[in-house]
Coordinates of C-alpha atoms and ligand atoms in Angstrom, one line a residue:
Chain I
X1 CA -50.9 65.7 -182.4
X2 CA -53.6 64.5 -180.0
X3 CA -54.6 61.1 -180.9
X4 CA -57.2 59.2 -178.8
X5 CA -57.9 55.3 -179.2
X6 CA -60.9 53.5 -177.4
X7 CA -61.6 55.9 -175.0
X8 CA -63.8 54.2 -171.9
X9 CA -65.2 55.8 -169.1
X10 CA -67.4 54.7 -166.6
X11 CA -68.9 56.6 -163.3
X12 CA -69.8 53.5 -161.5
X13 CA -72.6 51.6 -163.5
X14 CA -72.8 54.5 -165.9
X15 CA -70.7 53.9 -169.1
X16 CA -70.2 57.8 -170.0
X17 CA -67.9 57.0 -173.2
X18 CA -68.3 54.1 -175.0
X19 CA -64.8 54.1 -177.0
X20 CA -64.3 57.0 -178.6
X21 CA -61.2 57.3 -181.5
X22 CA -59.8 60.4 -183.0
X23 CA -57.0 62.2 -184.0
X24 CA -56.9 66.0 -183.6
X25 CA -54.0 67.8 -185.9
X26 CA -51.7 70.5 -184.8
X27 CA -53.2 73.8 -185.5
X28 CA -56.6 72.5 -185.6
X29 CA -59.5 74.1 -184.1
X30 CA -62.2 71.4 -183.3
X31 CA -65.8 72.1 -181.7
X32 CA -67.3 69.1 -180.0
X33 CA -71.2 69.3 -179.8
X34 CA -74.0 67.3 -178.8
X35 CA -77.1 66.8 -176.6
X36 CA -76.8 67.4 -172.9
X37 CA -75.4 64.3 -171.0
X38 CA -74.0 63.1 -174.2
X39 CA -69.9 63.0 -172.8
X40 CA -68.3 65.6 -174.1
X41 CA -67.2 67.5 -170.6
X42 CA -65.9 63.8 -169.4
X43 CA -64.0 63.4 -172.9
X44 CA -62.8 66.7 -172.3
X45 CA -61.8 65.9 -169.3
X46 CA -60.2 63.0 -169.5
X47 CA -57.4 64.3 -172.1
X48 CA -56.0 66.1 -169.5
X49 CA -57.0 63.4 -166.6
X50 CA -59.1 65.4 -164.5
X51 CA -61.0 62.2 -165.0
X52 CA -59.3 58.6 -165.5
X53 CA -60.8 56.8 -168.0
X54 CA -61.1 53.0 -167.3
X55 CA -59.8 51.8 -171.3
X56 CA -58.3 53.2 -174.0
X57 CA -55.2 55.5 -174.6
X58 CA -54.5 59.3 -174.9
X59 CA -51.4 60.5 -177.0
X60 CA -50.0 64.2 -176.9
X61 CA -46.8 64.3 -179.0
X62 CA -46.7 60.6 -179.5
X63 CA -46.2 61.0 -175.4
X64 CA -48.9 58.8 -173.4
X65 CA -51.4 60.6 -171.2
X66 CA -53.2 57.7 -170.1
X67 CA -50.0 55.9 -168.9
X68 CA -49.3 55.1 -164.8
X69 CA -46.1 56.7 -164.7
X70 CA -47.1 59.4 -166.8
X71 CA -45.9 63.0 -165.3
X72 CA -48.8 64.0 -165.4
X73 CA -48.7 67.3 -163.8
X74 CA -45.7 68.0 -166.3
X75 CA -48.1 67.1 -169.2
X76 CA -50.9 69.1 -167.7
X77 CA -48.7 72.0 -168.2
X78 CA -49.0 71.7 -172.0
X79 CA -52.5 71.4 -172.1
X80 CA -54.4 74.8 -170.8
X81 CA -58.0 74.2 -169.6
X82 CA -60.9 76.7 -169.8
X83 CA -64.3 76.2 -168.1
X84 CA -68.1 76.6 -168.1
X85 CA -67.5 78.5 -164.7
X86 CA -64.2 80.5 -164.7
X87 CA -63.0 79.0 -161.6
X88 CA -60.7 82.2 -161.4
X89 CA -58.9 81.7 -157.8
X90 CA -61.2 84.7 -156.1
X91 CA -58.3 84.9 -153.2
X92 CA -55.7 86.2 -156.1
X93 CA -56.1 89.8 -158.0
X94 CA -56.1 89.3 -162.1
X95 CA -52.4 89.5 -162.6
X96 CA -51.7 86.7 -159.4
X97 CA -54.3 84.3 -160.9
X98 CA -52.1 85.0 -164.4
X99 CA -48.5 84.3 -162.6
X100 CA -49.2 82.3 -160.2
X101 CA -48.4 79.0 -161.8
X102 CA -45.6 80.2 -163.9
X103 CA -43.8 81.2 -160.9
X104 CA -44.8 78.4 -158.6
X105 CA -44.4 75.9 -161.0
X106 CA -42.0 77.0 -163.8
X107 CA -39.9 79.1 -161.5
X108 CA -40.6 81.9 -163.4
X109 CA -39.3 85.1 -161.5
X110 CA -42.2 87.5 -160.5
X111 CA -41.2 90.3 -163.0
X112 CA -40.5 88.2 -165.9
X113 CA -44.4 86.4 -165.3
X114 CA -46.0 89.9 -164.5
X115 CA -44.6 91.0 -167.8
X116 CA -46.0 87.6 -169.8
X117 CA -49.0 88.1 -167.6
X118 CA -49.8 91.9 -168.4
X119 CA -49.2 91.2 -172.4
X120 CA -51.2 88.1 -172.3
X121 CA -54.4 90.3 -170.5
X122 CA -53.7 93.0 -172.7
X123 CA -54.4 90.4 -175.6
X124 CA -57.5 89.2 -173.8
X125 CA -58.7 93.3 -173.7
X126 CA -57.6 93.3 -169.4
X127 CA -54.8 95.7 -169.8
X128 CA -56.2 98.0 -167.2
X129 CA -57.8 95.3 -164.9
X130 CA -54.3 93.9 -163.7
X131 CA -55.0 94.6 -159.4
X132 CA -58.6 93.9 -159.6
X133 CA -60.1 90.8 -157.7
X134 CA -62.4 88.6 -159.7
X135 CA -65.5 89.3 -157.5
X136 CA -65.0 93.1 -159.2
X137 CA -65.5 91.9 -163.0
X138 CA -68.0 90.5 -165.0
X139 CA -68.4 86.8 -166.2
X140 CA -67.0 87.5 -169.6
X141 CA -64.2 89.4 -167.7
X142 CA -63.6 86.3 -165.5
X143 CA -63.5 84.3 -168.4
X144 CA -61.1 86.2 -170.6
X145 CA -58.8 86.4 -167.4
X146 CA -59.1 82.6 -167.3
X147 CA -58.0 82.4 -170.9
X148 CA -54.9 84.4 -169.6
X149 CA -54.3 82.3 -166.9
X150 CA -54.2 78.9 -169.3
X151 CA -52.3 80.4 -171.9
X152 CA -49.8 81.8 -169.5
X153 CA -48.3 78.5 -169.1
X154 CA -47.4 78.7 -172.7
X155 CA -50.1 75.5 -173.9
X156 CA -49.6 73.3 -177.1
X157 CA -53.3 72.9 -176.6
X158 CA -56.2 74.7 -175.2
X159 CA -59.3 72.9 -174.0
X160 CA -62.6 74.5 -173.6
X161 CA -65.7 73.3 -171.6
X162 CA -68.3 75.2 -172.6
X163 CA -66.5 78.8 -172.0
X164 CA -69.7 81.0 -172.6
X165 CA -72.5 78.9 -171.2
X166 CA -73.0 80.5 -168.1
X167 CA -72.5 83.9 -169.9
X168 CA -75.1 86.4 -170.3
X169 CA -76.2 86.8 -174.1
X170 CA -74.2 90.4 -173.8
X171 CA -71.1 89.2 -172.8
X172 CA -70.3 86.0 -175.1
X173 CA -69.0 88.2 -178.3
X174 CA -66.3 89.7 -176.3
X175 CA -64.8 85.7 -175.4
X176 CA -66.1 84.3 -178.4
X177 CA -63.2 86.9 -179.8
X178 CA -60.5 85.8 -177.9
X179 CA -60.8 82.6 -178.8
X180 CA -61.3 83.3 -182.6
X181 CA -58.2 85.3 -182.4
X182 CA -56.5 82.2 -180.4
X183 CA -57.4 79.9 -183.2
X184 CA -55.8 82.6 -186.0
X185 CA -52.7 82.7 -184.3
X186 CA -52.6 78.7 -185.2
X187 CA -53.4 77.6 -181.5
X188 CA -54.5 73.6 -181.4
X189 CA -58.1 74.0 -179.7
X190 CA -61.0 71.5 -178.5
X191 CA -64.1 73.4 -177.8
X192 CA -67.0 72.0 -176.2
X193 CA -69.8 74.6 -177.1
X194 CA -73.4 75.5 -177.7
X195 CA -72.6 78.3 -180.2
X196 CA -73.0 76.7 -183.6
X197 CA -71.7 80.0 -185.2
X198 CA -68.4 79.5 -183.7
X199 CA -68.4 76.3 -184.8
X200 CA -69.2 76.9 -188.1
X201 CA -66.8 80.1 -188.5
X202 CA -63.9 79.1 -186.3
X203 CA -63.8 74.9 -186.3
X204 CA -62.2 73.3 -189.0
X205 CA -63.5 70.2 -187.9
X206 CA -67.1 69.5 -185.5
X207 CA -67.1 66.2 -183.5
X208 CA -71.1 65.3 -182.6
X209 CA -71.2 63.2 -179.9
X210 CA -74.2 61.3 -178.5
X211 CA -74.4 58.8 -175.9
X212 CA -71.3 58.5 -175.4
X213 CA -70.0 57.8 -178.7
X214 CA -68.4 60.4 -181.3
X215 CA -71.7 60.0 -184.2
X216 CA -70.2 62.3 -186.6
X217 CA -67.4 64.0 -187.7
X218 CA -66.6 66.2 -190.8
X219 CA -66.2 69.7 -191.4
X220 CA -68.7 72.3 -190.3
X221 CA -70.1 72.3 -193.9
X222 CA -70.6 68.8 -193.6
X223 CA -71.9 68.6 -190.3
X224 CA -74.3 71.9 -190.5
X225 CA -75.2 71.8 -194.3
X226 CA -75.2 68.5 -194.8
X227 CA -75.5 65.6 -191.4
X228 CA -75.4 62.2 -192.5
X229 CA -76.7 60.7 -189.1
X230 CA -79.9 61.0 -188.4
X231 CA -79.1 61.2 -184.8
X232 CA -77.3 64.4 -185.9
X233 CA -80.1 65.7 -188.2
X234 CA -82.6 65.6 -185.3
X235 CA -79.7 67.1 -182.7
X236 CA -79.5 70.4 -185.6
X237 CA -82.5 70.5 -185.9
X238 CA -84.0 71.4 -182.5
X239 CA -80.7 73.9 -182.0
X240 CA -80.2 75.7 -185.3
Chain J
X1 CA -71.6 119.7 -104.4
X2 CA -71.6 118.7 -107.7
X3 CA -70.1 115.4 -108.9
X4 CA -73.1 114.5 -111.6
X5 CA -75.3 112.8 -109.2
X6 CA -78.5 114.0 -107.7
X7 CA -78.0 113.9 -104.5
X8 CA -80.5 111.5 -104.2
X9 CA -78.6 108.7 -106.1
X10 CA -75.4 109.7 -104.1
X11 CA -76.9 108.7 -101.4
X12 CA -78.2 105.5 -102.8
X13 CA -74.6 104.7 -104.3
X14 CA -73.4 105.4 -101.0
X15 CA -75.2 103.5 -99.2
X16 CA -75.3 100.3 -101.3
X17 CA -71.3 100.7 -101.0
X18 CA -71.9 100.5 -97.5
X19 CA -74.5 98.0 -97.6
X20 CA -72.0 95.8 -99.8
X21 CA -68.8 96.5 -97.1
X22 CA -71.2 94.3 -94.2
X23 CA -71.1 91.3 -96.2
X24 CA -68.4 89.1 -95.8
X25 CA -68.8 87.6 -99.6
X26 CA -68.0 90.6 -101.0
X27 CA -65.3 91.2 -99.1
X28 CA -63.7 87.7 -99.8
X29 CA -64.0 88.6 -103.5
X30 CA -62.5 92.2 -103.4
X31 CA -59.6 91.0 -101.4
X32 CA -58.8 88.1 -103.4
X33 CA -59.2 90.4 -107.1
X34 CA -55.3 89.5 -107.1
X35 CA -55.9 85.1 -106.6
X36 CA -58.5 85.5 -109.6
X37 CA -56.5 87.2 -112.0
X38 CA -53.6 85.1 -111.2
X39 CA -55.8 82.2 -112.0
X40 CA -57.2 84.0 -114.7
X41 CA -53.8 84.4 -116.4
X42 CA -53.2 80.4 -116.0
X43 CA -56.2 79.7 -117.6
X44 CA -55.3 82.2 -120.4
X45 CA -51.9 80.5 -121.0
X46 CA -53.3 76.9 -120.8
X47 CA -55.7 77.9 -123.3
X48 CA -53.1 80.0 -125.5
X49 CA -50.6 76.8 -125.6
X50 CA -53.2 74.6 -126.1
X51 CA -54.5 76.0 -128.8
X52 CA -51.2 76.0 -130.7
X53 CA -51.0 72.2 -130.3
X54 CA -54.6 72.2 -131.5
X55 CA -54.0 73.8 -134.1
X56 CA -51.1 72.3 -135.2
X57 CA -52.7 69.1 -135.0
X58 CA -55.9 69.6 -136.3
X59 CA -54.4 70.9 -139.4
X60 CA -52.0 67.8 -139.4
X61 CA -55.1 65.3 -138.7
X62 CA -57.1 66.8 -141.4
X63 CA -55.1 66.4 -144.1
X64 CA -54.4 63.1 -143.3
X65 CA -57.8 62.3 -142.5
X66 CA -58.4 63.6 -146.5
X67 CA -55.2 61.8 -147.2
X68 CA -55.9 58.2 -149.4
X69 CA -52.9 56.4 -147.8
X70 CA -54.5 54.4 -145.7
X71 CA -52.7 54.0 -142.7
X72 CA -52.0 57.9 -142.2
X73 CA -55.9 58.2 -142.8
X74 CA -56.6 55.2 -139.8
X75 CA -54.3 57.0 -137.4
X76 CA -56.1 60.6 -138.2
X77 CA -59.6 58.9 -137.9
X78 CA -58.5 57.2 -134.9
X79 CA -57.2 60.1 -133.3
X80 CA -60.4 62.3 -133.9
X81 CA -62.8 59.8 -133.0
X82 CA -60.8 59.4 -130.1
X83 CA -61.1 62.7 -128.9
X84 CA -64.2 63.6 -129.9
X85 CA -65.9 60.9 -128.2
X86 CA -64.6 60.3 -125.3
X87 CA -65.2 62.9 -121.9
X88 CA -62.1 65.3 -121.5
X89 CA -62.6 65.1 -117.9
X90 CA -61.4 61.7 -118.5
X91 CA -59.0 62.1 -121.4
X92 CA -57.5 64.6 -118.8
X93 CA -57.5 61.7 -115.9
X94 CA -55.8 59.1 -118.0
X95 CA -53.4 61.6 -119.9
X96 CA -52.1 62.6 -116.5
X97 CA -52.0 60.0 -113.9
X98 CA -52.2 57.0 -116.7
X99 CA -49.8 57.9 -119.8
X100 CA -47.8 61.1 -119.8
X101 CA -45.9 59.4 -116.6
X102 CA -44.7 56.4 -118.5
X103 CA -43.2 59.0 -120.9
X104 CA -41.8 61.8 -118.3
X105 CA -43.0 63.7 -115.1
X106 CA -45.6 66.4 -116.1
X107 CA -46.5 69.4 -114.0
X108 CA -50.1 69.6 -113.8
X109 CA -50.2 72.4 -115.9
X110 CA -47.8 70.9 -118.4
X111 CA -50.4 68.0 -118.5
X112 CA -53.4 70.2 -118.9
X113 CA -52.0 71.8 -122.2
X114 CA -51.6 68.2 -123.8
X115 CA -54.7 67.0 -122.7
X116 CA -56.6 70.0 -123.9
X117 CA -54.4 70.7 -126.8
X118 CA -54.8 66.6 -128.0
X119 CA -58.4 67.2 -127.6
X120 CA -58.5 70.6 -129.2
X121 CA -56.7 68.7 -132.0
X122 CA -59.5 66.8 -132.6
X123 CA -62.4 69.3 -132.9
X124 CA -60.2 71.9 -135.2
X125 CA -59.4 68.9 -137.6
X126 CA -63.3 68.0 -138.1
X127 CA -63.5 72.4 -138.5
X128 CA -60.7 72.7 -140.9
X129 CA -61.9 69.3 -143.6
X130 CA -65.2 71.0 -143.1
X131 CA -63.7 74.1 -144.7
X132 CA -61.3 72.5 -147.4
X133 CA -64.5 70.9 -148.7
X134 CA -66.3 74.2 -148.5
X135 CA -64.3 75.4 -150.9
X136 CA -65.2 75.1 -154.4
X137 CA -64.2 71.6 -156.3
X138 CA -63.3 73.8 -159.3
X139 CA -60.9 75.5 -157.6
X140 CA -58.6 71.9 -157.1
X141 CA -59.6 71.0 -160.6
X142 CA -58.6 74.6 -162.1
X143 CA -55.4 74.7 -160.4
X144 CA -54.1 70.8 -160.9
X145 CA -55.2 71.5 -164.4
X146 CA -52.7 74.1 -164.6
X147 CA -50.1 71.4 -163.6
X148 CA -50.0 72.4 -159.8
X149 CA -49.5 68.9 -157.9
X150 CA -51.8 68.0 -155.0
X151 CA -50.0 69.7 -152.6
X152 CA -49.1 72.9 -154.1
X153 CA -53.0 73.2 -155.3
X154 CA -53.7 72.5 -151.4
X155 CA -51.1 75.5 -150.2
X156 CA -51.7 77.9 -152.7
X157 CA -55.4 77.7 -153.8
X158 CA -57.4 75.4 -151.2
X159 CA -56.0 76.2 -147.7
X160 CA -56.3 79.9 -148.0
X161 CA -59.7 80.4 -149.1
X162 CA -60.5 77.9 -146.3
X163 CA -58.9 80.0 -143.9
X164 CA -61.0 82.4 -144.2
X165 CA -64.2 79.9 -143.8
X166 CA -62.7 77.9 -141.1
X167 CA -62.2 81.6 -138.6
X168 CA -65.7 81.4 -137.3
X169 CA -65.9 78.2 -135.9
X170 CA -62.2 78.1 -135.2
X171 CA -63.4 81.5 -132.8
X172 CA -66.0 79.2 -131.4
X173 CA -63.8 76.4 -130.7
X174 CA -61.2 78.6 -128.6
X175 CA -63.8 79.4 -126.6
X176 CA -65.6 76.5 -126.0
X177 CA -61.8 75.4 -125.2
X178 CA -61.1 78.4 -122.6
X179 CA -64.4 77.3 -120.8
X180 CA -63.5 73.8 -120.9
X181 CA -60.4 74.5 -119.2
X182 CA -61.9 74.5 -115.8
X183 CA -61.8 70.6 -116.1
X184 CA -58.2 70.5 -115.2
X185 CA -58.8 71.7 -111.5
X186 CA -59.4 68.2 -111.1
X187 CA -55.7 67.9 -111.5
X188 CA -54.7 70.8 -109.1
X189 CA -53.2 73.2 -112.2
X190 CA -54.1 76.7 -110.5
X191 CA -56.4 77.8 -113.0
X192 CA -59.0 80.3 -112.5
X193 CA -61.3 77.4 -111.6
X194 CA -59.1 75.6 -108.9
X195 CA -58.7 79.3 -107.3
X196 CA -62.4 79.3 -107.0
X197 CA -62.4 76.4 -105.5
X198 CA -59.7 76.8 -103.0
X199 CA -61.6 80.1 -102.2
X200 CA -65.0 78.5 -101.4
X201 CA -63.5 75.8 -99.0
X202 CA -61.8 78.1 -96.6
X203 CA -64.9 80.9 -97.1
X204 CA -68.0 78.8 -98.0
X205 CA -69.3 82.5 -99.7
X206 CA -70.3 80.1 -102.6
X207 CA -72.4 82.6 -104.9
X208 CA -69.9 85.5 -104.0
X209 CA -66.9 83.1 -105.1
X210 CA -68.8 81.2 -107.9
X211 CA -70.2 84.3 -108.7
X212 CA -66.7 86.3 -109.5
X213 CA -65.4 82.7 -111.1
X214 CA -68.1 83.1 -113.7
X215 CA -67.0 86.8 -114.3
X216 CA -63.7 86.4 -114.9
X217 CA -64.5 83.7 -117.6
X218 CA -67.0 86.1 -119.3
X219 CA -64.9 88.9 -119.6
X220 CA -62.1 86.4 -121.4
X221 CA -64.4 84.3 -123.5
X222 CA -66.0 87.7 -124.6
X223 CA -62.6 89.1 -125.5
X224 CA -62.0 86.3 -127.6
X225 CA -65.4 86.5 -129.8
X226 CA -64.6 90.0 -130.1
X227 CA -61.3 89.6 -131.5
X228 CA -62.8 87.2 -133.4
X229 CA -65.0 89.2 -135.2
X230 CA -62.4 91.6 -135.8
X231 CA -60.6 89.7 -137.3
X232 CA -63.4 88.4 -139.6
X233 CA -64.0 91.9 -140.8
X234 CA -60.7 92.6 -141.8
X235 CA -60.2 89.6 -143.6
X236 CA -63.9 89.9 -145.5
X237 CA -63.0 91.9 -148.7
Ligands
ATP301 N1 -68.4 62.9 -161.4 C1 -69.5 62.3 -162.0 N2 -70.0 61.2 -161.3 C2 -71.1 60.6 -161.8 N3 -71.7 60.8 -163.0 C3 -71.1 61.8 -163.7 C4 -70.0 62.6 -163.2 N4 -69.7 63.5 -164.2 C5 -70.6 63.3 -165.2 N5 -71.4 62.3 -164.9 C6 -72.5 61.8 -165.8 O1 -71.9 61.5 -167.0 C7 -72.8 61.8 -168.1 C8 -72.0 62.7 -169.1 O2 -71.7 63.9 -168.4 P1 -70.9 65.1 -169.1 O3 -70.8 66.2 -168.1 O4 -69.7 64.6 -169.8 O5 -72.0 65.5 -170.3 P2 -71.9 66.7 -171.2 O6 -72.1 66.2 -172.6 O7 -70.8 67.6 -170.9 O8 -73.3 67.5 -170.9 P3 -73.6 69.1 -170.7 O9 -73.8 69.6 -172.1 O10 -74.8 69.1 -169.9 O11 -72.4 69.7 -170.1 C9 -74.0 62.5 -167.5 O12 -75.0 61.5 -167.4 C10 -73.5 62.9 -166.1 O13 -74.6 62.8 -165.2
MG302 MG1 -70.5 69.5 -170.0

């Protein structure tokens, strides 16, 4: 469904990804780790070109992300982003942040996107938060809301950039949840995260990446039980 | 006789009143109150008008001062460098006697709004990129990643949260512009500044006249801050 090839991105002198290739299947949940610095956040980013990588292509649906006259803000519409700090619009209550780009963008009708909106919070555990302003709830509020707010747009894939990092230890269950529940209900997922546990329980597949280049891939019994690269041994080691 | 003065300070009030009555200052001011609020009111609507165009433009030039097409960024940068560095006393000079003739015949009050609306233009446009790029970059990146374009990211998500950054020194501006208004005397518009001046040549009572000028323009510049920070309050929730 998602099929990178030679993935190349520079800031400047900095060569952030050095070629990356990989194919990501529908359904499938996969958890990108690595050391700090490593790329993943600009690989991330760059499938939905919130970044323009300098080489390479991006596929969704055999339908090319990376090209010129791509539309992109159409294919941005399929591809639901979730990150490290919420980003929830703080001039909006819960339910506007939810409906806002289904009725600006998809010409939704306000009741028809309230009603999406108020199941999809409801699903994220916000039924009764609907007329509250972000600044009123707590990070792993915010970020459940944010979940909303990507998935309102009906996604064929959800991206995550590190969705509980700036969470306190309390609160990363409750999103941790969401997401697990997401991934049951067959959701295609790419999750940049810290949480090995996640990415042992939920991933079906974990990319390592390191320097800029994807080390290792395999399942999380491969890549937990049993890493091949010593880059990735020494990288487990010092987390797990 | 009780009217809640010792009669001590009644006789004091009393006789400053009269004290006040044998200058001739005083007198010039309390029997031209009518000539200073009529200039007063001019200087009001010069500033009100020229703040619209200011505004208008400001807005206008900071977008395209953000924009990446290149020549709509050249004209916004030249335009606010323009403005900004150049005296309005002068800006004023040359807009009314040098190019709004070739284009049609300005009253002087006509002219003053341009001039101080062009150059208004040019101060809120450096206030209002200052506040887009206050706001958070994750707010751009969260709603294009939603599959807003540029624009609709800027209406929805960008400009309003900067609005509420930008009211401050937007306040500021107006009245630094409401003070600067007493430039355009120099091209006869009958602002509160040119009535002063009209005053003080047939009078010569300069503190008295000066004096009253300097009143009037405290009592509207402090109107101003203070709906200003009314309006700040309401909007911080
Ligand atoms: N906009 C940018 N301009 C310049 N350099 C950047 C930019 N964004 C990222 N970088 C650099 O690219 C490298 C990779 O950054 P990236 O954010 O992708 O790493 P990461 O793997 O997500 O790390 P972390 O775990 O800390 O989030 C880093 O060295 C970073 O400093
Ligand atoms: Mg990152």
């Amino acid at each position: 469904m998602i099929v990178v090839k030679n993935l190349h991105k520079s800031f400047d002198k900095l060569e952030v990804l050095k070629g990356i290739d990989c194919h990501i299947h529908q359904k499938e949940v996969v958890c990108v780790i690595g050391p700090s610095g490593s790329g993943k956040s600009t690989f991330l980013r760059c499938i939905n070109r919130l970044e323009e990588a300098q080489q390479g292509q991006i596929f969704i649906d055999g339908e090319e992300v990376t090209a010129p006259n791509a539309d992109i803000n159409r294919i941005r519409q399929e591809m639901g982003m979730v990150f490290q700090l919420f980003n929830l619009f703080p001039h909006k209550t819960t339910l506007e942040n939810v409906t806002l780009a289904p009725i600006k963008i998809k010409k939704m009708s306000k009741e028809e996107a309230e009603d999406i909106a108020i199941g999809l919070l409801r699903k994220v555990g916000l039924g009764d938060k609907d007329h509250v302003y972000p600044s009123q709830l707590s990070g792993g509020q915010k970020q459940r809301v944010a979940i909303a707010r990507a998935l309102a747009m009906q996604p064929k894939v959800m991206l995550f950039d590190e969705p509980t990092s700036s969470l306190d230890p309390e609160m990363v269950g409750e999103v941790l949840e969401v997401m697990k529940n997401l991934a049951l209900e067959g959701m295609t997922m790419i999750v940049v995260t810290h949480e090995m546990g996640f990415a042992r329980e939920v991933g079906h597949r974990v990319f390592f990446m390191d320097e800029g280049i994807l080390m290792e891939e395999g399942t999380p019994a491969q890549i937990f039980d049993n890493p091949q690269n010593p880059r990735t041994q020494a990288f487990l080691s010092k987390v797990l | 006789m009780d009217f809640g003065f010792t009669n001590t300070e009644w006789f004091f009030g009393t006789m400053i009143m009269d004290k006040l009555n044998e200058i001739y200052g005083f007198q010039v001011v309390v029997n031209n109150l009518g000539n200073f609020a009529m200039g007063a009111v001019l200087t009001l609507e010069i500033t009100f008008f020229s703040i619209l165009i200011g505004m208008v433009l400001g807005l206008i030039a900071a977008l395209g001062r953000m924009s990446r097409m290149k020549i709509i960024n050249f004209i916004s940068v030249s335009y606010i460098d323009f403005f900004r560095g150049t005296p309005l006393f002068v800006q004023i000079l040359l807009l009314y006697f040098g190019v709004i003739p070739l284009v049609f015949d300005a009253t002087p009050v006509q002219a003053a709004i341009i001039a101080c609306g062009l150059n208004s233009g040019a101060y809120v446009a450096e206030i209002v990129r200052a506040g887009i790029q206050a706001v958070d970059k994750g707010q751009m990146e969260a709603a294009r990643s939603l599959g807003m374009t540029h624009g609709q990211s800027m209406r929805f998500i960008i400009l309003p949260q900067a609005f509420k950054i930008v009211i401050p020194p937007l306040i500021n501006e107006f009245v630094m512009l409401l003070k600067d208004t007493s430039l355009v005397s120099a091209i006869s518009a009958h602002e509160l500044t040119h009535t002063g001046k009209m005053l003080y040549a047939s009078t010569y009572q300069a503190v008295w006249v000066w004096g009253a000028v300097c009143v009037f323009y405290f009592i509207m510049t402090k109107v101003i801050s203070m709906l200003g920070d009314w309006t700040e309050r309401r909007l911080a929730t």
